[in-house]
mmCIF file of C-alpha atoms in Angstrom:
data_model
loop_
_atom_site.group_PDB
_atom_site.id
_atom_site.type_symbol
_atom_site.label_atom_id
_atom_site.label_comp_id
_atom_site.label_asym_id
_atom_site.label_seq_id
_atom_site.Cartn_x
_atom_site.Cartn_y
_atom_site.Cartn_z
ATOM 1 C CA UNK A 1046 50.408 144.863 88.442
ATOM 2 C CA UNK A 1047 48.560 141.815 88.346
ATOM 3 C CA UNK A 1048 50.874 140.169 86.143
ATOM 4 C CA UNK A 1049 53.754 140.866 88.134
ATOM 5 C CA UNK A 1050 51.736 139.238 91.288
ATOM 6 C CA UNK A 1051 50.572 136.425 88.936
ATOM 7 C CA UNK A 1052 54.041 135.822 88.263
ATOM 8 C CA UNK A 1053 55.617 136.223 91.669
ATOM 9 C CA UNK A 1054 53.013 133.647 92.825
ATOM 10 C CA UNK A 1055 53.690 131.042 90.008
ATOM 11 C CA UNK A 1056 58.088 131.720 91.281
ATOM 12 C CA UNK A 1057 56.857 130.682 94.901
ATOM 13 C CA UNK A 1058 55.037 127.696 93.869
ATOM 14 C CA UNK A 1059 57.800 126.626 91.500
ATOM 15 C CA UNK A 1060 60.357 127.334 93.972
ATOM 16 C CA UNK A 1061 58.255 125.432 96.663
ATOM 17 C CA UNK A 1062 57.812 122.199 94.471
ATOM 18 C CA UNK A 1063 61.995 122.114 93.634
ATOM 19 C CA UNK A 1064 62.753 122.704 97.218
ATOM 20 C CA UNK A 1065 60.439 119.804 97.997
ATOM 21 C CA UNK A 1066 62.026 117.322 95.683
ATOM 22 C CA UNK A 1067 65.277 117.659 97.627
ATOM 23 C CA UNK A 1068 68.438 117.120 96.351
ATOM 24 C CA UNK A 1069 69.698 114.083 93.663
ATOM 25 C CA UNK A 1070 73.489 113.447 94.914
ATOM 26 C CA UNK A 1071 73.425 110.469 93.213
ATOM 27 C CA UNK A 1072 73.055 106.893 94.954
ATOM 28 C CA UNK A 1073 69.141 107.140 95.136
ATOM 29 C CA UNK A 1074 70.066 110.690 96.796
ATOM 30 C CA UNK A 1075 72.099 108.773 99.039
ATOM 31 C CA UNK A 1076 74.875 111.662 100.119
ATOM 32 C CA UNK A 1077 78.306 110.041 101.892
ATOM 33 C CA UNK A 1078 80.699 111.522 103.745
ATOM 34 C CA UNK A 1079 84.244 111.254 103.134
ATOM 35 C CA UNK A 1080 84.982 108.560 105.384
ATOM 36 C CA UNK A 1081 81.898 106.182 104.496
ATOM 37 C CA UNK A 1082 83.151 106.471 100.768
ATOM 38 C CA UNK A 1083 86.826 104.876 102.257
ATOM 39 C CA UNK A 1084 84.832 102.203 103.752
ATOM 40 C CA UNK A 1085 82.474 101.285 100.931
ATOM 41 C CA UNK A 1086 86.258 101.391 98.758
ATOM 42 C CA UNK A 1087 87.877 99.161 101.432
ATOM 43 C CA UNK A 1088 84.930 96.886 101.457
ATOM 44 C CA UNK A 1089 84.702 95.939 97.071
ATOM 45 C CA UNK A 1090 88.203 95.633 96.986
ATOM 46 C CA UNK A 1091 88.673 93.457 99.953
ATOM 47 C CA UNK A 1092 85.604 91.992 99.379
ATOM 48 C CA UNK A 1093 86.722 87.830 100.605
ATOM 49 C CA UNK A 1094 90.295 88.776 101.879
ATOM 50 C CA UNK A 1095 90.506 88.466 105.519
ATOM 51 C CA UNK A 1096 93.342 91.176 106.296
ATOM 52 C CA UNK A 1097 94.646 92.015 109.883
ATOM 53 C CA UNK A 1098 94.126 95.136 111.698
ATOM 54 C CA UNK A 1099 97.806 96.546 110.631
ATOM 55 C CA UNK A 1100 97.084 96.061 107.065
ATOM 56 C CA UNK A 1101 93.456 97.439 107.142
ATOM 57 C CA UNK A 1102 94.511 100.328 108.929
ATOM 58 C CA UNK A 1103 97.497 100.675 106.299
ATOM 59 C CA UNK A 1104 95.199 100.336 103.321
ATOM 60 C CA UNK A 1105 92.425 103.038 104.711
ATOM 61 C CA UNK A 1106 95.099 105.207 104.817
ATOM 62 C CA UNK A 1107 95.756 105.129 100.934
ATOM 63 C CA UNK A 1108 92.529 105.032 99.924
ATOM 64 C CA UNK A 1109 91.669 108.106 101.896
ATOM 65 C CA UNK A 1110 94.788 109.878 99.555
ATOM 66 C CA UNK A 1111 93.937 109.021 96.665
ATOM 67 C CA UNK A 1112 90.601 109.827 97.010
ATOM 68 C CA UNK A 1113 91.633 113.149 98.262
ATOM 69 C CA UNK A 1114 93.816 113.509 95.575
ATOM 70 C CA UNK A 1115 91.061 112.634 93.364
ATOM 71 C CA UNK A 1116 89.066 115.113 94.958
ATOM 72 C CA UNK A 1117 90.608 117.908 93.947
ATOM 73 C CA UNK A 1118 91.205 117.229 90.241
ATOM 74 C CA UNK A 1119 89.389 119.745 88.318
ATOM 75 C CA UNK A 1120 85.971 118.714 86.917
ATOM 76 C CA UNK A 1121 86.148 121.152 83.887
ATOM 77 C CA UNK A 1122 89.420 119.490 83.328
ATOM 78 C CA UNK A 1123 89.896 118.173 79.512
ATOM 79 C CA UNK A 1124 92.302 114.940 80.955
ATOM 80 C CA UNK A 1125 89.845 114.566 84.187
ATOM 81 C CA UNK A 1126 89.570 111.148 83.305
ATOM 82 C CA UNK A 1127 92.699 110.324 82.275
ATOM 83 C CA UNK A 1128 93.742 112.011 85.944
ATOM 84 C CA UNK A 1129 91.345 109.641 87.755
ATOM 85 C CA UNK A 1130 92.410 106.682 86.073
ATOM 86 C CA UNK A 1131 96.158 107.377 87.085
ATOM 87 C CA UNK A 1132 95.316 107.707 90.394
ATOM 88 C CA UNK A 1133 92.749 104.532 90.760
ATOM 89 C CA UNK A 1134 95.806 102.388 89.370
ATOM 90 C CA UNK A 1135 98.047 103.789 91.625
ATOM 91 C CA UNK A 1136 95.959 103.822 94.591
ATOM 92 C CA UNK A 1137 95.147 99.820 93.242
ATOM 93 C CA UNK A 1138 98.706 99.086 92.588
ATOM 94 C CA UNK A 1139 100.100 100.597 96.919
ATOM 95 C CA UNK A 1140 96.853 98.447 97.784
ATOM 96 C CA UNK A 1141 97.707 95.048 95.858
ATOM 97 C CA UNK A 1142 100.993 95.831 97.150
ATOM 98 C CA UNK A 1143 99.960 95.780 101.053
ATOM 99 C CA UNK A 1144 98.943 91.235 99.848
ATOM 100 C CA UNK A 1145 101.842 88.768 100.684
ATOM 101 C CA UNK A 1146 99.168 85.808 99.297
ATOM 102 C CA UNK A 1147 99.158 85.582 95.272
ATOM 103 C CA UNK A 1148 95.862 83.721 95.745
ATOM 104 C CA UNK A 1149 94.339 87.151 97.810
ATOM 105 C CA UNK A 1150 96.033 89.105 95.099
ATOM 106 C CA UNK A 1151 94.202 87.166 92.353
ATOM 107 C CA UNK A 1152 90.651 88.189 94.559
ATOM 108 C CA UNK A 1153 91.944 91.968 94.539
ATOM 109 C CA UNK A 1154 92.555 91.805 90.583
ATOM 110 C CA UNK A 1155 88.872 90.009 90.231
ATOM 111 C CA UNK A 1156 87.626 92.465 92.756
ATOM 112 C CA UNK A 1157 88.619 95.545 91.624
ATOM 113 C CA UNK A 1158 87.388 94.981 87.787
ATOM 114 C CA UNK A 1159 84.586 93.836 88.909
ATOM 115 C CA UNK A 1160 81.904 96.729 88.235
ATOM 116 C CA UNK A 1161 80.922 99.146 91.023
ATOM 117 C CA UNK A 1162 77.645 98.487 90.864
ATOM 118 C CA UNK A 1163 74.075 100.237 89.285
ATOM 119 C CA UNK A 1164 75.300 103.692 87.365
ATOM 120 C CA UNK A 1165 72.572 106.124 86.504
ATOM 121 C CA UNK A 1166 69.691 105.281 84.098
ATOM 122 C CA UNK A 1167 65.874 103.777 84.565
ATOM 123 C CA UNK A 1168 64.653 100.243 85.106
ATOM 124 C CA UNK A 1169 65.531 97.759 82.240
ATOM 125 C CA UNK A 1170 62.987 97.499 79.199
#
């Protein structure tokens, strides 16, 4: 008996100390929802391209399909990457497409292989 009470004791306090650590989510456990991830999209690849309303509205539109598209790809999926990628150049491509100046499509090309910033790991050594 009093191992089965030392041992339900040491569960809650485990429990309590994982609860209180909250969740990762990646980001510094910053979670977004849908919508802020469309912006934050919208933002790096228009990042110095001054677009009008019509076009902004027109390019939030395909970034929230692909990205629902993306969504739903299987992540158990063998060719999950290979899925993603499709879909990133397509969504890039109907984007690039939405340009009339070749100098702003130059900035898209830059801006969209540019990297998306910090990914996972400590501080540098």
């Amino acid at each position: 008996m009093r191992k089965f009470l030392a041992i339900a004791a040491m569960s809650l306090v485990m429990a309590g100390t994982a609860a209180a650590q909250g969740g990762g989510g990646g980001m510094g456990g910053m979670q977004m929802d849908p919508a802020q991830m469309q912006q934050r999209t919208f933002d790096r690849l228009f990042k110095d391209i001054t677009v009008t309303d019509a076009v902004k509205t027109k390019a939030m539109d395909i970034i929230k399909k692909h990205q629902g598209e993306m969504a739903a790809i299987d992540p158990q999926a063998a060719d999950r990457r290979d899925q993603m990628m499709h879909h990133r150049t397509a969504m890039h491509t109907e984007l690039k497409g939405l340009l009339t100046s070749d100098a702003d499509k130059a900035t898209f090309d830059k801006n969209a292989a540019a990297p998306m910033g910090r990914r996972g790991g400590g501080p540098p050594r």
